[in-house]
XYZ file of C-alpha atoms in Angstrom:
670
model
C 124.003 129.353 75.011
C 121.483 131.436 73.321
C 117.945 131.618 74.452
C 116.902 129.540 72.133
C 119.237 126.656 72.952
C 118.371 127.116 76.872
C 114.141 126.148 75.237
C 115.372 123.419 73.218
C 117.050 121.994 76.134
C 113.926 122.617 78.365
C 111.868 121.051 75.682
C 114.053 118.086 75.715
C 114.251 117.532 79.445
C 110.415 117.911 79.810
C 109.140 116.293 76.318
C 108.473 113.055 78.487
C 105.265 115.134 80.641
C 103.803 116.881 77.961
C 104.173 119.942 79.460
C 104.247 123.784 77.871
C 107.654 125.023 78.086
C 108.440 128.991 79.254
C 110.968 130.080 76.379
C 111.262 132.895 78.146
C 113.278 131.537 81.171
C 116.334 133.340 82.998
C 119.482 132.523 83.482
C 120.398 130.632 86.603
C 121.504 131.996 90.253
C 122.968 131.023 93.063
C 122.730 132.482 96.384
C 123.996 131.084 99.740
C 122.461 131.951 103.012
C 123.812 130.893 106.203
C 121.704 127.389 106.041
C 120.504 127.122 102.977
C 121.636 126.997 99.221
C 119.561 128.257 96.664
C 119.693 127.586 93.045
C 116.723 129.641 90.810
C 116.126 130.579 87.352
C 114.035 133.581 89.196
C 115.340 137.306 89.435
C 117.987 137.590 92.020
C 115.405 139.979 94.553
C 113.014 137.091 94.512
C 115.619 134.326 95.204
C 116.919 136.356 98.219
C 113.372 136.803 99.263
C 112.986 133.365 99.334
C 115.572 132.588 101.437
C 115.461 135.438 103.825
C 111.743 133.890 104.566
C 113.531 130.693 105.099
C 116.199 131.838 107.158
C 113.601 133.687 110.042
C 111.519 130.378 109.407
C 114.531 128.507 110.803
C 114.980 131.265 113.763
C 111.652 130.678 114.345
C 112.159 127.084 114.734
C 115.500 128.015 116.681
C 113.080 129.954 119.689
C 110.583 127.560 119.806
C 112.663 124.162 120.076
C 115.937 125.411 120.178
C 119.350 125.756 118.375
C 119.742 121.603 118.327
C 116.231 121.264 116.444
C 117.017 124.409 113.838
C 120.710 122.740 113.128
C 120.086 120.656 109.847
C 122.173 117.188 109.927
C 122.596 117.783 106.407
C 122.510 120.613 103.890
C 119.766 122.203 102.327
C 119.390 123.023 98.485
C 116.197 125.621 97.618
C 114.709 125.642 93.863
C 113.336 128.486 93.333
C 111.556 128.464 89.828
C 110.551 132.006 88.092
C 106.813 130.244 87.452
C 104.814 127.380 87.362
C 105.971 126.169 83.427
C 109.673 126.326 84.772
C 108.959 124.505 88.038
C 106.372 121.773 86.349
C 109.389 119.381 84.469
C 110.389 118.943 88.289
C 107.288 118.292 89.909
C 106.624 115.308 91.394
C 104.312 112.864 89.414
C 101.131 110.838 89.955
C 100.141 108.179 88.198
C 103.228 109.842 85.300
C 101.767 113.233 85.885
C 102.568 116.425 87.452
C 101.063 117.278 90.466
C 99.841 120.542 90.732
C 101.636 121.654 93.517
C 103.463 125.441 94.688
C 105.635 123.984 96.044
C 107.672 120.499 98.045
C 110.206 119.211 100.425
C 112.107 116.607 99.919
C 114.273 114.796 103.055
C 117.079 112.338 102.545
C 119.530 110.777 104.684
C 122.637 113.095 102.967
C 120.500 116.285 101.926
C 117.309 118.556 101.299
C 115.638 119.760 98.737
C 112.867 122.402 98.067
C 111.446 123.356 95.771
C 108.809 126.353 94.922
C 107.694 129.367 92.731
C 107.760 132.385 95.263
C 104.133 132.897 94.741
C 102.126 134.552 97.858
C 99.126 133.824 96.438
C 99.367 130.127 96.549
C 100.554 127.609 98.941
C 104.219 127.080 97.768
C 105.281 128.288 100.986
C 102.325 126.731 103.453
C 103.934 123.262 101.877
C 107.509 124.398 102.773
C 107.108 125.599 106.135
C 104.156 122.777 106.590
C 107.218 119.999 105.478
C 110.433 121.944 106.869
C 108.530 121.660 110.670
C 108.105 118.042 110.363
C 111.757 117.105 109.390
C 112.723 119.611 112.429
C 110.599 118.082 114.627
C 111.548 114.329 113.312
C 115.047 115.249 113.262
C 115.131 116.846 117.097
C 112.648 114.054 119.038
C 112.017 111.372 116.211
C 108.730 109.634 115.950
C 105.660 111.573 117.806
C 101.989 110.866 118.134
C 100.721 111.684 114.528
C 98.357 114.520 116.151
C 101.216 116.075 117.629
C 103.710 116.058 114.566
C 100.563 117.537 112.270
C 99.138 119.874 115.052
C 103.309 121.677 114.966
C 103.298 121.507 110.990
C 100.102 123.404 110.812
C 100.541 125.659 113.264
C 103.779 126.777 111.571
C 102.818 126.333 108.298
C 100.950 129.896 109.098
C 104.194 131.826 109.187
C 103.904 135.159 107.852
C 106.193 137.881 107.135
C 105.637 141.701 107.951
C 107.375 144.784 107.565
C 110.078 143.877 105.208
C 111.103 140.817 107.143
C 111.646 142.260 110.424
C 108.521 141.055 111.965
C 106.556 137.490 111.657
C 103.142 136.324 112.675
C 102.730 132.745 113.415
C 99.585 131.110 114.246
C 96.916 132.510 112.755
C 93.802 130.517 111.743
C 92.547 129.333 107.947
C 89.287 129.772 106.857
C 89.165 126.328 106.070
C 89.855 124.856 109.014
C 87.471 127.026 111.007
C 85.080 125.626 108.675
C 86.143 122.058 109.874
C 86.158 122.819 113.564
C 82.744 124.161 113.168
C 81.323 121.125 110.806
C 82.570 118.437 113.757
C 84.398 117.524 116.879
C 86.223 114.492 117.084
C 86.644 112.903 120.954
C 90.371 113.793 121.891
C 90.885 109.965 122.914
C 89.737 108.759 119.141
C 92.469 111.956 117.786
C 95.200 110.617 119.740
C 95.105 107.241 119.098
C 95.516 107.844 115.250
C 98.155 106.560 113.317
C 99.697 106.983 109.782
C 98.143 103.998 108.852
C 94.594 104.369 110.441
C 91.373 105.220 108.263
C 90.686 108.440 109.518
C 94.229 109.516 108.676
C 93.469 108.445 104.735
C 89.890 110.061 104.127
C 89.235 112.846 102.769
C 86.905 114.409 104.824
C 87.639 112.774 108.438
C 91.240 113.852 107.296
C 90.200 117.392 107.365
C 88.701 117.144 110.220
C 91.767 115.234 112.313
C 93.995 117.938 110.665
C 92.179 120.898 111.781
C 91.511 119.187 115.224
C 95.023 118.563 115.439
C 96.217 122.295 114.641
C 93.876 123.803 117.415
C 95.215 121.276 120.020
C 98.486 122.392 119.851
C 97.471 126.257 119.142
C 95.707 125.936 122.863
C 98.189 124.521 125.077
C 100.841 126.267 123.122
C 99.224 129.746 123.745
C 97.171 128.828 126.999
C 99.026 130.636 129.907
C 97.466 128.889 132.686
C 99.967 125.378 131.005
C 103.316 126.938 129.927
C 105.822 124.863 128.803
C 103.701 122.037 129.378
C 104.003 121.660 125.210
C 107.377 121.543 125.354
C 107.781 118.899 128.183
C 105.581 116.566 126.239
C 107.905 116.734 123.303
C 111.063 116.094 125.924
C 109.439 113.461 127.254
C 108.586 111.369 124.341
C 112.242 112.097 123.397
C 113.664 110.588 126.029
C 111.585 107.660 125.186
C 108.401 107.773 127.814
C 105.414 106.164 126.206
C 102.824 108.431 124.778
C 100.165 108.056 127.709
C 102.765 108.410 130.311
C 104.279 110.982 128.994
C 101.185 113.077 129.144
C 100.019 112.293 132.256
C 103.350 113.480 133.417
C 103.578 116.888 131.226
C 99.493 117.884 131.454
C 98.960 116.576 135.011
C 95.197 116.152 133.639
C 93.384 113.257 132.308
C 92.164 113.209 128.300
C 88.802 114.207 129.285
C 89.682 117.062 131.136
C 92.148 118.345 128.627
C 88.859 117.826 125.969
C 86.604 119.882 128.016
C 88.904 123.039 127.999
C 89.981 122.466 124.150
C 85.911 122.537 123.398
C 85.782 125.550 125.285
C 88.809 126.844 123.868
C 86.844 126.481 120.414
C 83.953 127.713 121.545
C 85.309 131.037 121.780
C 86.783 130.851 117.605
C 89.461 133.455 118.605
C 92.625 132.305 117.877
C 94.937 134.847 118.803
C 98.696 134.719 117.194
C 102.033 135.063 118.223
C 104.576 137.964 116.880
C 108.401 137.244 116.774
C 110.222 140.419 116.245
C 113.893 139.591 114.331
C 117.324 141.777 114.906
C 119.130 142.975 111.902
C 121.524 140.250 111.521
C 118.391 137.563 110.794
C 117.084 137.353 107.305
C 118.838 139.580 105.025
C 121.764 139.513 107.331
C 122.538 136.435 106.881
C 121.715 135.999 102.588
C 124.880 136.825 100.348
C 124.837 138.270 96.789
C 123.924 135.904 94.127
C 126.551 134.217 91.824
C 125.091 133.826 88.163
C 126.093 129.873 87.325
C 126.061 128.236 83.884
C 122.786 126.867 82.574
C 125.278 123.013 82.836
C 125.508 123.738 86.668
C 121.917 124.240 86.898
C 121.034 121.239 85.041
C 123.146 119.131 86.895
C 121.441 120.183 90.198
C 118.249 119.933 88.465
C 119.429 116.331 87.904
C 119.814 115.244 91.584
C 116.690 116.430 92.168
C 114.670 113.948 90.086
C 116.941 111.578 91.617
C 115.593 112.236 95.136
C 112.034 112.067 93.323
C 112.397 108.249 92.200
C 113.206 109.383 88.883
C 116.176 108.274 88.184
C 115.861 107.324 84.069
C 115.302 111.161 83.522
C 118.181 112.015 85.476
C 120.633 109.598 83.889
C 119.717 111.198 80.312
C 119.603 114.493 81.210
C 123.101 113.639 82.888
C 124.633 111.628 80.474
C 123.809 114.822 77.652
C 125.654 117.037 79.812
C 129.082 114.789 80.256
C 128.469 113.970 76.656
C 128.868 117.857 75.109
C 131.606 117.748 77.649
C 129.245 120.599 79.500
C 129.536 118.443 82.788
C 131.478 119.879 85.039
C 132.246 118.160 89.289
C 128.376 118.102 89.520
C 126.670 116.252 86.948
C 130.118 113.484 87.265
C 129.426 112.987 90.985
C 125.672 112.874 90.545
C 125.674 110.425 87.734
C 128.833 108.531 89.887
C 126.359 108.004 92.655
C 123.328 107.263 90.512
C 125.414 104.708 88.635
C 126.453 103.325 92.244
C 123.230 102.913 93.602
C 122.886 100.611 90.356
C 125.822 98.898 90.703
C 127.659 99.741 87.999
C 131.282 99.711 88.628
C 131.470 102.796 86.458
C 129.735 104.735 89.223
C 133.634 105.360 91.375
C 135.296 106.222 88.587
C 133.135 109.208 87.165
C 133.085 110.096 91.235
C 136.910 110.219 91.611
C 137.027 112.405 88.063
C 134.457 114.942 89.933
C 136.641 115.219 93.464
C 139.924 115.525 91.186
C 137.870 118.379 89.710
C 136.627 119.513 92.757
C 138.926 119.202 95.368
C 137.442 121.958 97.932
C 133.868 120.747 97.659
C 132.724 119.016 100.964
C 129.451 117.559 98.967
C 131.300 115.689 96.531
C 134.464 114.596 98.945
C 131.506 113.003 101.002
C 130.143 111.180 98.095
C 133.589 109.871 96.959
C 134.348 108.515 100.555
C 131.410 107.210 101.302
C 131.749 105.215 97.881
C 135.236 103.795 98.471
C 134.163 102.930 102.267
C 131.691 100.688 100.791
C 134.365 99.299 98.678
C 136.666 99.040 101.288
C 134.062 96.457 102.951
C 133.830 94.537 99.320
C 137.522 94.256 99.270
C 137.963 92.249 102.602
C 139.270 89.270 101.151
C 142.174 90.886 99.087
C 144.645 92.434 101.819
C 146.510 94.751 99.993
C 143.851 96.298 98.133
C 141.717 96.368 101.148
C 144.555 98.232 103.014
C 145.383 100.681 100.276
C 141.938 101.780 99.284
C 140.534 102.060 103.840
C 143.522 104.400 103.714
C 141.886 106.345 100.790
C 138.789 106.012 101.973
C 139.923 107.845 105.182
C 141.693 110.567 104.158
C 139.317 111.440 101.590
C 136.200 111.667 104.234
C 138.285 113.053 106.499
C 139.055 116.059 104.519
C 135.120 115.718 103.952
C 134.148 116.182 107.548
C 136.865 119.496 107.825
C 135.228 121.054 105.085
C 131.746 120.589 106.849
C 131.695 119.276 110.184
C 127.853 119.456 110.549
C 127.307 116.635 107.664
C 125.758 113.860 109.820
C 125.538 110.893 107.207
C 129.458 112.258 106.192
C 130.433 111.762 109.957
C 129.000 108.289 110.015
C 130.872 107.260 106.798
C 134.014 107.689 108.067
C 132.731 106.121 111.567
C 132.349 103.118 109.581
C 135.889 103.116 108.197
C 137.721 103.612 111.367
C 135.738 100.868 112.489
C 136.748 98.344 109.558
C 139.938 97.328 111.732
C 139.106 97.785 115.034
C 141.624 99.772 115.964
C 139.722 103.137 115.957
C 136.875 102.031 117.891
C 137.702 105.523 119.992
C 137.525 107.810 117.159
C 134.330 106.314 116.031
C 132.899 106.556 119.026
C 133.366 110.791 118.938
C 132.021 110.585 115.230
C 128.909 108.495 115.899
C 128.258 110.499 119.116
C 128.511 113.948 116.855
C 126.374 112.119 114.048
C 123.738 111.321 116.992
C 123.623 114.786 118.594
C 123.232 116.420 115.145
C 120.141 113.702 114.477
C 119.364 112.008 117.382
C 116.070 110.732 116.001
C 117.761 108.603 113.226
C 118.269 104.815 114.978
C 120.738 103.591 112.838
C 123.277 106.241 114.046
C 122.808 104.608 117.569
C 123.034 100.724 116.008
C 126.495 101.599 115.064
C 127.264 103.415 117.628
C 126.450 100.935 120.064
C 128.574 98.533 118.394
C 131.367 100.657 118.731
C 131.328 100.534 122.687
C 130.399 97.104 122.435
C 134.128 96.827 120.757
C 135.545 98.916 123.034
C 134.009 96.294 126.250
C 131.943 99.791 127.286
C 128.511 97.496 127.938
C 126.903 99.632 130.048
C 127.327 103.010 128.252
C 126.117 101.146 125.166
C 123.082 99.397 127.049
C 122.142 103.334 127.578
C 122.302 103.794 124.049
C 120.093 101.455 122.386
C 118.136 100.203 125.194
C 115.655 103.062 124.741
C 115.373 101.751 120.664
C 113.726 98.145 122.670
C 110.617 100.394 123.245
C 110.678 103.531 121.063
C 112.208 102.333 117.786
C 110.251 103.221 115.342
C 110.312 99.669 113.001
C 110.614 96.569 114.368
C 114.031 95.563 112.774
C 115.149 98.401 114.820
C 113.986 96.990 117.884
C 115.244 93.535 116.642
C 118.679 94.821 115.592
C 118.410 96.459 119.453
C 117.592 93.756 120.871
C 120.398 91.406 119.090
C 122.815 94.442 120.388
C 121.946 94.058 123.712
C 122.460 90.060 123.571
C 125.914 90.556 122.023
C 126.483 92.611 124.997
C 125.082 90.772 127.578
C 127.205 87.315 126.340
C 130.503 89.174 125.611
C 130.388 90.227 129.259
C 130.033 87.456 130.733
C 132.356 85.360 128.627
C 135.123 88.270 129.206
C 134.091 87.692 133.625
C 134.605 84.163 133.388
C 137.609 84.377 131.423
C 138.739 86.753 133.972
C 138.103 84.618 136.582
C 140.030 81.478 135.009
C 142.581 84.106 134.991
C 142.636 84.403 138.498
C 142.130 80.881 139.453
C 145.049 80.011 136.907
C 147.518 82.374 138.610
C 146.588 81.176 142.420
C 145.096 78.224 142.726
C 146.593 75.932 140.270
C 150.009 73.967 141.639
C 153.248 74.123 139.398
C 153.344 70.673 136.928
C 155.780 68.605 136.916
C 157.254 68.247 133.601
C 157.646 64.692 131.761
C 160.864 63.153 132.302
C 163.395 64.190 129.596
C 161.473 67.665 129.116
C 164.316 70.639 129.749
C 162.913 73.710 131.475
C 165.019 76.479 131.274
C 165.833 78.112 134.284
C 168.793 80.652 133.293
C 168.642 84.732 133.722
C 166.130 86.283 130.911
C 167.843 87.882 128.528
C 166.306 90.534 125.716
C 164.097 93.172 126.328
C 162.599 93.384 130.420
C 159.454 92.049 130.535
C 156.267 95.293 130.169
C 155.606 97.139 133.111
C 152.431 95.584 135.231
C 153.080 91.920 133.948
C 152.554 89.251 136.301
C 155.468 87.654 138.196
C 154.476 84.610 136.697
C 154.792 86.335 133.399
C 157.998 87.586 133.892
C 159.581 84.393 135.559
C 159.111 82.813 132.003
C 160.345 85.501 130.364
C 163.961 82.982 129.411
C 165.081 81.266 126.484
C 164.673 77.754 126.093
C 161.977 75.471 125.961
C 159.025 76.675 127.896
C 156.330 74.805 129.996
C 153.025 75.876 130.388
C 149.823 74.028 132.104
C 146.107 73.940 131.399
C 142.856 72.441 133.355
C 140.404 70.371 130.721
C 136.864 69.338 130.899
C 137.475 66.885 133.224
C 139.595 69.127 135.767
C 142.735 66.926 134.883
C 146.234 68.937 134.777
C 147.980 69.249 131.063
C 151.320 70.392 130.616
C 152.054 72.100 126.630
C 155.156 71.814 125.928
C 155.578 75.608 124.038
C 157.861 76.964 121.123
C 161.525 77.203 122.227
C 162.337 80.976 122.634
C 165.914 81.651 121.040
C 168.395 84.127 122.956
C 167.739 87.506 122.783
C 163.515 86.484 122.712
C 160.329 87.745 125.408
C 157.211 86.636 125.671
C 154.115 87.999 127.327
C 150.908 86.539 128.021
C 147.848 88.445 127.383
C 144.114 88.356 125.312
C 144.647 89.227 121.298
C 142.325 92.065 120.404
C 143.169 93.659 116.982
C 145.517 93.182 114.032
C 146.321 96.916 112.169
C 147.134 96.831 108.607
C 149.037 99.405 106.665
C 151.221 99.461 103.920
C 154.441 97.922 104.462
C 153.395 97.402 108.683
C 151.224 95.574 110.561
C 150.562 95.759 114.345
C 149.201 93.217 116.945
C 147.570 94.344 119.979
C 147.114 92.895 123.285
C 146.036 93.444 126.301
C 148.301 92.488 129.056
C 147.001 92.544 132.504
C 144.548 95.075 131.465
C 146.971 97.042 129.565
C 147.665 97.652 125.829
C 150.671 96.320 124.601
C 151.631 96.485 120.470
C 153.579 94.617 118.594
C 155.132 94.900 115.336
C 155.976 92.972 111.899
C 156.534 94.139 108.299
C 154.590 91.184 107.637
C 151.815 88.499 108.554
C 153.595 85.778 107.643
C 156.907 86.651 109.238
C 154.915 85.659 112.048
C 155.108 81.823 113.289
C 151.265 81.314 114.448
C 151.010 78.834 116.408
C 147.479 77.114 118.274
C 146.933 74.749 120.915
C 143.415 75.432 120.961
C 140.506 73.337 119.558
C 138.649 76.175 118.289
C 141.540 77.132 116.403
C 140.787 80.346 113.817
C 140.489 79.753 110.342
C 142.825 82.115 109.049
C 144.568 85.395 111.195
C 143.660 88.730 109.402
C 143.338 92.066 109.458
C 140.700 93.664 112.018
C 139.341 92.606 115.433
C 140.239 89.080 116.709
C 138.832 87.018 118.465
C 139.497 87.580 122.176
C 141.764 84.166 122.533
C 144.339 84.047 125.191
C 147.993 83.761 123.511
C 151.624 83.757 124.246
C 153.246 86.383 122.017
C 156.961 85.767 121.436
C 159.492 89.614 120.548
C 162.431 91.019 119.707
C 163.322 94.193 120.584
C 161.967 96.899 117.892
C 164.422 97.887 115.826
C 165.466 101.250 115.605
C 164.217 103.963 113.407
C 160.772 101.820 113.497
C 157.425 103.811 111.740
C 155.869 103.681 115.584
C 156.651 103.284 118.717
C 155.878 99.869 119.686
C 156.723 96.991 122.853
C 158.789 95.293 120.455
C 158.639 93.341 117.512
C 156.420 90.151 116.926
C 158.362 86.839 116.225
C 155.956 84.501 117.074
C 151.950 83.764 118.435
C 151.138 80.683 120.100
C 146.692 80.239 120.374
C 146.442 78.894 123.756
C 143.210 77.737 125.829
C 141.174 79.742 128.243
C 142.848 77.602 131.203
C 146.297 78.070 130.188
C 149.087 79.194 132.759
C 152.554 79.257 132.646
C 154.244 77.108 134.584
C 156.752 79.020 137.345
C 159.959 77.994 136.672
C 162.016 75.727 138.833
C 164.079 77.256 141.618
């Protein structure tokens, strides 16, 4: 594309903003570093310098908060613009007009975006460092007091590179903060009580004082030799769910008035020592790869993603449709437009993602987008068994591949976990995925709620309580607290139901005498035929594994003993008594899972309609479908598994009889 055509393209993008366009914009270059992807029309040396700064800033955060704090749970894409004119069409808007900023940071569920013009004379880096610190603190700790969040961000935004990137300085005061601190002091109790909704946080002059004093308090706590490690201890207390007031006392071992006196004395000297970091040769330039020139159409696709994340979907869509209509749109443009269409609930979005994934089979980002979209479709197809099964298998395969390509994407791990939980057959695998996602993004509360669901499905009630219990007190939003409360109640109810069921089983096995069968009812007593009973089966069950008509007993609500005449067993069939857990569905094979005397048993069938389903319950299910089942007691009749089966199982299912909770098999007569 000629320079003139490039200029025309930028004019079209920026026309609605009425901003001047730089006709001399350079080519687009892509640079990768250990933790970031850079896209820019700036000179490669400028992009590499930005990369070095961000890698060194990340290293500084690592030294301060530990490796987990600096490990982003999602990819971060950095746009490095050659100048303000190139940047202006992609700046945040206020009342339809671009805001005069040198850079910004946009945090998302599955990706972060940074945009800036590398100019040391403006606030480009200050804003990016400030917001990136917010992201890392929130990811590591979660919701923290506002003064602490702003104080840490204000402290680390002062990062300065020295000596060709071998040294960095942190903590140097700004003239603006010093001036604010000279004018007024905010009592510490008032400072620590500020919330995002507080008037002081949203008023010009007082907000400036709040920012300056928060910075000064963090500066004091971090550099005070008499309080080594106390600020980190306070953060850890908050992270563990402690109330901020209790955490303050435990970490600082003082009172708020006493700490205020110390801070006033510190401010009275107006001496704020900076901290120096020395980097080794591997940090910075050693982690930055050589630049690669990319087509302008690829760059425009990335920029359209940036517009999408800023809430400017109409502009992004127009830009992407131009690229695709002109056959210039590659996989990135297709995936971006597909995501945009799916967010608008347009069916065409999935087809676009399928095309993108076929074009870029090794692109973890695109594969993850397609897998997540397929996972959403799976949940929409629960009423269509065949389509549900096929789409589920496809979603699992695509997401598993995406996880292999980039194992640090927390959102992809969660998408795969949700797919594994869909049928209830792979809750253990889902648990592993969700635990890793929660480790990468410990502050994402919805990950913990989903992890608790996987644990409850496996009857790990104590572990589930440990995961969601703290959310009752520390969750950042009321709806999260409500969800945690509901899950805790569900876990408690299910735990009680299982305990009651086990007690009924114990009573039925040990205390209920054999019933007298009705006159004329034959009770089979000939030797058992067919496969032997499963290992661990109870004596009562083992004695009834015989062909012919079987008898069971139950106790009704009034305590009366009733006799059930069960399905007749045929030669070659056997029967077990257990608790129904789930049905695993794959093309051409269904697996009925039971818990028999506490041990898992699996029985296959090529089709669910080949199994005779019978219910003796007053509350029979409305249907038998794939996935988790109500924990009803069942009698499962089976034959020996045919040779050459696709999986190893305990037999081939013939019939499944749902029996009352108080049911027990009658012993065979002597």
